[in-house]
Amino acid sequence: GAARNTGLNAARGEIVTFLDDDNTMHRNWLKSVVVSMETSDGCGLVVGAQIVMPEGGDQGLPSLRFPVRFDWPALTRYNYIDMAMVAHRPRDLRFDEYLPAFVDWDYVVRLTMEESPLLIPAISGVYETGAPARVSHGDRGTLLAELQNRFALLAGPLPRRPESDHALTTDDCTALGALIKRKSALVGRPLEILVAAKRSISSSVPWTPRTAKWTMFETPDPPSTPRDGFDLIFVDRTSRPIDLPALLSEDGLIVGIDGSVGQQDLAYPGLEFSRLIGDGLWIAAKSAPDLATVFPGSTLVKLAEQTTSLSDSETLRPTGSERQG
């Protein structure tokens, strides 16, 4: 933190960017930053994409990290924006020199607290996850908990989003259709799905009687629960305040359609896993699922934190219209 602040104090340029010793900056990154800021009125903060190399000794392929939708509450829970992906105009903000680790995460959270970044589809550089002598901290769990408590105090009560923000995009509906199809194939039967949201989901999400059985939660009494619990439970901010996780199967998912993972943490604190996905969706579960198994590669690219193989044919193979574009 002190070294970074020394650089910030000495900087005299109009734009600040960052480069760690485990990153290699792309030769066109600075050009992309300048063009984006100059062509977007009032833009003083951008976040780009990043190529992430596999862990040391891993024979896997590089992956792509790019948040296609910025969600500040999600950022306070998951450190999904690397420092080298960020560029901003100078300001008084400085790094916390007393933190033994995660100074970059703390800085980006405070940097984006009142100003959402412009997300630009440009490669900032390459991140080497297996670099030696990286900054670490022995008791990472305690430090993570302390930071998340700090961020919660910064956030205060989460504001209620307008109803228009609840709309599912075409990509969201496609992702949910893929989820239903793949998860049904895994269990070998139609999924037991509970809709505890204000509006019907089945009319907008691709499904067939072979892949899904829908139950609408419309009465004051809890719904009749299948023997092993529901495979998927759809919720939004109008959902009834009952113990929905208790109705979930062991490997089931709660799917939120209100677009903020922060709300899930408030409503269902007993779940161990939560992740923002798609443009306006989050999922939560009793334990972390294998996302690559239930979502195709083209959907994994949309995840706020998840990365996906650059060679995945479902991810990068362009359609005819995309080739023309």
Coordinates of C-alpha atoms in Angstrom, one line a residue:
G1 CA 0.0 0.0 0.0
A2 CA 2.8 2.4 0.8
A3 CA 4.6 1.7 -2.4
R4 CA 1.4 2.3 -4.4
N5 CA 0.7 5.6 -2.6
T6 CA 4.3 6.7 -3.4
G7 CA 3.4 6.3 -7.0
L8 CA 0.1 8.1 -6.7
N9 CA 1.7 11.0 -4.9
A10 CA 4.3 11.3 -7.6
A11 CA 1.9 10.9 -10.6
R12 CA 1.4 14.0 -12.8
G13 CA -0.6 12.6 -15.6
E14 CA -4.3 12.9 -16.4
I15 CA -5.1 9.2 -16.1
V16 CA -3.9 6.7 -13.5
T17 CA -3.3 3.0 -14.4
F18 CA -1.8 0.2 -12.4
L19 CA 0.7 -2.6 -13.2
D20 CA 1.8 -5.4 -10.7
D21 CA 4.8 -7.6 -11.2
D22 CA 2.6 -10.6 -11.9
N23 CA 0.9 -8.7 -14.8
T24 CA 1.9 -7.9 -18.4
M25 CA 0.1 -4.9 -19.8
H26 CA -1.4 -5.2 -23.3
R27 CA 0.2 -2.9 -25.8
N28 CA -3.2 -1.3 -26.7
W29 CA -4.6 -1.0 -23.2
L30 CA -3.6 2.7 -22.6
K31 CA -4.9 3.6 -26.0
S32 CA -8.3 1.9 -25.2
V33 CA -8.5 3.8 -21.9
V34 CA -7.8 7.2 -23.4
V35 CA -10.2 6.7 -26.3
S36 CA -13.0 5.5 -24.0
M37 CA -12.6 8.4 -21.6
E38 CA -12.4 11.0 -24.3
T39 CA -15.5 9.7 -26.2
S40 CA -17.7 9.2 -23.1
D41 CA -18.9 12.4 -21.5
G42 CA -17.9 12.7 -17.9
C43 CA -16.1 9.3 -17.8
G44 CA -13.4 9.2 -15.2
L45 CA -13.2 5.5 -14.4
V46 CA -13.0 2.4 -16.6
V47 CA -12.6 -1.3 -16.1
G48 CA -11.4 -3.6 -18.9
A49 CA -11.0 -7.3 -19.5
Q50 CA -8.1 -9.6 -18.5
I51 CA -6.5 -12.8 -19.7
V52 CA -5.8 -15.1 -16.7
M53 CA -3.2 -17.8 -17.0
P54 CA -3.7 -21.1 -15.2
E55 CA -2.2 -21.8 -11.8
G56 CA 1.5 -22.8 -11.8
G57 CA 1.9 -26.4 -13.1
D58 CA -1.7 -26.5 -14.3
Q59 CA -2.0 -27.8 -17.9
G60 CA -5.3 -25.9 -18.4
L61 CA -5.9 -23.1 -20.9
P62 CA -6.0 -19.3 -20.3
S63 CA -9.3 -17.8 -19.3
L64 CA -11.0 -14.5 -19.8
R65 CA -12.1 -12.2 -16.9
F66 CA -14.6 -9.5 -17.8
P67 CA -17.5 -8.2 -15.7
V68 CA -20.2 -7.5 -18.3
R69 CA -22.4 -5.9 -15.6
F70 CA -21.0 -3.9 -12.7
D71 CA -22.7 -4.6 -9.3
W72 CA -21.1 -2.9 -6.3
P73 CA -22.7 -5.1 -3.6
A74 CA -21.3 -8.1 -5.4
L75 CA -17.9 -6.5 -5.5
T76 CA -18.0 -6.1 -1.7
R77 CA -18.5 -9.9 -1.4
Y78 CA -16.1 -11.1 -4.2
N79 CA -12.9 -9.6 -5.4
Y80 CA -13.6 -10.0 -9.1
I81 CA -11.9 -6.9 -10.5
D82 CA -8.1 -7.0 -10.6
M83 CA -6.2 -3.8 -10.1
A84 CA -4.6 -4.0 -13.5
M85 CA -8.1 -3.9 -15.1
V86 CA -8.7 -0.4 -13.6
A87 CA -7.9 3.1 -14.9
H88 CA -9.2 6.4 -13.5
R89 CA -8.6 10.1 -13.5
P90 CA -6.6 11.3 -10.4
R91 CA -8.4 11.8 -7.1
D92 CA -7.6 12.0 -3.4
L93 CA -8.2 8.3 -2.8
R94 CA -5.2 6.4 -1.4
F95 CA -4.4 2.8 -0.5
D96 CA -4.8 1.6 3.1
E97 CA -1.1 1.1 4.2
Y98 CA -2.1 -0.9 7.3
L99 CA -3.7 -3.8 5.4
P100 CA -1.3 -6.8 5.2
A101 CA -3.1 -7.9 2.0
F102 CA -6.1 -7.2 -0.3
V103 CA -5.1 -3.5 -0.5
D104 CA -6.2 -3.5 -4.2
W105 CA -9.6 -5.0 -3.4
D106 CA -10.2 -2.4 -0.7
Y107 CA -9.1 0.4 -3.0
V108 CA -11.4 -0.7 -5.9
V109 CA -14.4 -1.0 -3.5
R110 CA -13.9 2.6 -2.3
L111 CA -13.1 3.8 -5.8
T112 CA -16.4 2.5 -7.2
M113 CA -18.6 3.2 -4.2
E114 CA -20.1 6.4 -5.7
E115 CA -19.1 6.1 -9.3
S116 CA -19.8 3.0 -11.4
P117 CA -17.0 2.3 -13.9
L118 CA -17.4 2.3 -17.7
L119 CA -16.9 -1.4 -18.7
I120 CA -14.9 -1.5 -21.9
P121 CA -14.3 -4.8 -23.9
A122 CA -10.6 -4.3 -24.3
I123 CA -7.8 -6.6 -22.9
S124 CA -5.9 -4.8 -20.1
G125 CA -3.2 -7.5 -20.0
V126 CA -2.3 -10.9 -18.8
Y127 CA -2.5 -12.0 -15.2
E128 CA 0.0 -14.7 -14.1
T129 CA -1.6 -16.6 -11.2
G130 CA 1.5 -18.7 -10.5
A131 CA 4.0 -15.9 -10.0
P132 CA 6.4 -16.5 -7.1
A133 CA 6.7 -14.4 -3.9
R134 CA 3.1 -13.0 -4.1
V135 CA 1.8 -10.8 -1.3
S136 CA -0.2 -13.1 1.0
H137 CA -1.5 -13.1 4.6
G138 CA -1.4 -16.1 7.0
D139 CA -4.9 -15.7 8.4
R140 CA -6.7 -14.9 5.2
G141 CA -10.1 -16.0 6.5
T142 CA -10.1 -13.5 9.4
L143 CA -8.8 -10.7 7.1
L144 CA -11.5 -11.4 4.5
A145 CA -14.2 -11.3 7.3
E146 CA -12.8 -8.0 8.6
L147 CA -12.9 -6.5 5.1
Q148 CA -16.4 -7.6 4.3
N149 CA -17.5 -6.1 7.6
R150 CA -15.8 -2.8 6.6
F151 CA -17.5 -2.9 3.2
A152 CA -20.9 -3.6 4.9
L153 CA -20.5 -0.4 6.9
L154 CA -19.6 1.5 3.8
A155 CA -22.7 0.2 2.0
G156 CA -25.3 0.8 4.7
P157 CA -28.8 -0.4 3.9
L158 CA -29.1 -1.6 0.3
P159 CA -31.4 0.7 -1.8
R160 CA -34.5 -0.8 -3.3
R161 CA -34.1 -1.1 -7.1
P162 CA -36.8 0.2 -9.4
E163 CA -39.2 -2.5 -10.7
S164 CA -37.8 -2.0 -14.2
D165 CA -34.5 -3.4 -13.1
H166 CA -36.1 -6.8 -12.4
A167 CA -36.6 -7.5 -16.1
L168 CA -34.8 -10.5 -17.5
T169 CA -32.7 -10.0 -20.6
T170 CA -32.7 -12.4 -23.5
D171 CA -29.3 -13.7 -22.4
D172 CA -30.7 -14.3 -18.9
C173 CA -33.6 -16.4 -20.3
T174 CA -31.3 -18.4 -22.5
A175 CA -28.9 -19.0 -19.5
L176 CA -31.8 -20.3 -17.4
G177 CA -33.1 -22.5 -20.2
A178 CA -29.6 -24.0 -20.4
L179 CA -29.5 -24.5 -16.7
I180 CA -32.8 -26.3 -16.6
K181 CA -31.9 -28.6 -19.6
R182 CA -28.4 -29.5 -18.2
K183 CA -29.5 -30.0 -14.6
S184 CA -32.4 -32.1 -15.7
A185 CA -30.1 -34.3 -17.7
L186 CA -27.8 -34.7 -14.7
V187 CA -30.6 -35.9 -12.4
G188 CA -32.3 -37.9 -15.2
R189 CA -35.9 -36.5 -14.6
P190 CA -37.8 -33.3 -14.9
L191 CA -36.7 -30.7 -12.4
E192 CA -38.9 -29.8 -9.5
I193 CA -39.1 -26.0 -9.7
L194 CA -40.7 -23.7 -7.2
V195 CA -41.6 -20.1 -8.3
A196 CA -41.7 -18.0 -5.2
A197 CA -41.5 -14.7 -7.2
K198 CA -44.2 -12.3 -8.1
R199 CA -44.3 -13.2 -11.8
S200 CA -44.2 -16.4 -13.8
I201 CA -40.8 -17.5 -15.1
S202 CA -42.0 -20.5 -17.2
S203 CA -43.4 -18.3 -19.9
S204 CA -40.1 -16.6 -20.7
V205 CA -37.5 -19.4 -20.1
P206 CA -37.0 -22.3 -22.6
W207 CA -38.2 -25.7 -21.2
T208 CA -40.3 -28.8 -22.0
P209 CA -42.3 -31.2 -19.8
R210 CA -39.3 -33.5 -20.0
T211 CA -37.1 -31.0 -18.3
A212 CA -39.2 -29.1 -15.7
K213 CA -42.3 -29.4 -13.4
W214 CA -43.4 -26.0 -12.1
T215 CA -45.0 -25.2 -8.7
M216 CA -46.3 -21.7 -8.1
F217 CA -46.1 -20.4 -4.5
E218 CA -49.3 -18.3 -4.4
T219 CA -51.0 -19.2 -1.1
P220 CA -50.1 -18.2 2.5
D221 CA -49.3 -21.9 3.3
P222 CA -45.9 -23.4 2.4
P223 CA -46.0 -25.4 -0.8
S224 CA -46.2 -29.2 -1.0
T225 CA -42.5 -30.1 -1.1
P226 CA -41.1 -33.0 -3.2
R227 CA -39.5 -35.9 -1.2
D228 CA -36.0 -34.7 -1.9
G229 CA -36.8 -31.0 -2.1
F230 CA -37.0 -28.5 -5.0
D231 CA -34.1 -28.5 -7.5
L232 CA -34.6 -24.8 -8.3
I233 CA -36.4 -22.1 -6.4
F234 CA -37.0 -18.8 -8.2
V235 CA -37.2 -15.7 -6.0
D236 CA -37.3 -11.9 -6.3
R237 CA -37.8 -9.1 -3.7
T238 CA -41.5 -9.9 -3.4
S239 CA -40.9 -13.5 -2.3
R240 CA -42.5 -14.6 1.0
P241 CA -40.2 -14.5 4.0
I242 CA -40.3 -18.2 4.8
D243 CA -37.3 -20.6 5.1
L244 CA -36.9 -21.3 1.4
P245 CA -33.5 -22.9 1.8
A246 CA -35.2 -25.6 3.9
L247 CA -37.3 -26.5 0.8
L248 CA -34.2 -26.9 -1.4
S249 CA -32.6 -30.2 -2.3
E250 CA -29.0 -30.9 -1.3
D251 CA -27.6 -29.8 -4.7
G252 CA -30.5 -27.4 -5.6
L253 CA -30.1 -23.8 -6.4
I254 CA -32.0 -20.7 -5.4
V255 CA -32.2 -18.4 -8.4
G256 CA -32.8 -14.7 -7.8
I257 CA -34.1 -12.5 -10.6
D258 CA -33.6 -9.1 -8.9
G259 CA -30.0 -8.6 -10.1
S260 CA -28.2 -8.1 -6.7
V261 CA -26.3 -10.8 -4.9
G262 CA -26.2 -8.5 -1.8
Q263 CA -29.9 -9.0 -1.3
Q264 CA -29.4 -12.7 -1.1
D265 CA -27.0 -12.4 1.7
L266 CA -29.6 -10.5 3.7
A267 CA -32.5 -12.7 2.9
Y268 CA -30.9 -16.2 3.0
P269 CA -27.8 -16.1 5.3
G270 CA -27.8 -19.8 5.9
L271 CA -26.6 -20.7 2.3
E272 CA -22.8 -21.2 1.8
F273 CA -22.5 -20.2 -1.8
S274 CA -23.8 -17.2 -3.8
R275 CA -22.8 -15.7 -7.1
L276 CA -24.0 -13.0 -9.4
I277 CA -24.6 -14.5 -12.9
G278 CA -25.9 -13.1 -16.2
D279 CA -27.1 -9.6 -16.5
G280 CA -29.7 -9.6 -13.8
L281 CA -29.5 -12.9 -12.0
W282 CA -27.9 -14.4 -8.9
I283 CA -27.7 -18.0 -7.7
A284 CA -27.2 -19.4 -4.2
A285 CA -26.8 -23.0 -2.9
K286 CA -25.9 -25.0 0.2
S287 CA -22.5 -25.7 -1.4
A288 CA -20.6 -24.5 -4.4
P289 CA -21.9 -26.2 -7.6
D290 CA -19.8 -27.1 -10.6
L291 CA -20.9 -24.1 -12.8
A292 CA -19.2 -25.5 -15.9
T293 CA -21.4 -28.6 -15.7
V294 CA -24.8 -26.7 -15.6
F295 CA -24.0 -23.7 -17.7
P296 CA -22.6 -23.7 -21.3
G297 CA -19.4 -21.8 -22.0
S298 CA -21.3 -18.9 -23.7
T299 CA -23.1 -18.3 -20.4
L300 CA -20.0 -18.6 -18.2
V301 CA -18.5 -15.6 -20.0
K302 CA -21.4 -13.6 -18.4
L303 CA -20.5 -14.5 -14.9
A304 CA -19.3 -11.6 -12.7
E305 CA -16.4 -13.6 -11.2
Q306 CA -16.3 -17.0 -13.1
T307 CA -13.7 -17.4 -15.9
T308 CA -14.0 -19.7 -18.9
S309 CA -11.6 -21.3 -21.3
L310 CA -10.6 -19.2 -24.2
S311 CA -10.7 -22.2 -26.5
D312 CA -14.3 -23.2 -25.5
S313 CA -16.1 -23.6 -28.8
E314 CA -19.4 -22.6 -27.3
T315 CA -17.8 -19.3 -26.0
L316 CA -15.8 -18.0 -28.9
R317 CA -17.2 -19.5 -32.1
P318 CA -19.0 -16.5 -33.8
T319 CA -22.3 -16.7 -35.5
G320 CA -22.8 -15.3 -39.0
S321 CA -24.0 -11.9 -37.7
E322 CA -21.1 -11.7 -35.2
R323 CA -18.6 -12.5 -38.0
Q324 CA -20.0 -9.6 -40.0
G325 CA -19.8 -7.3 -36.9

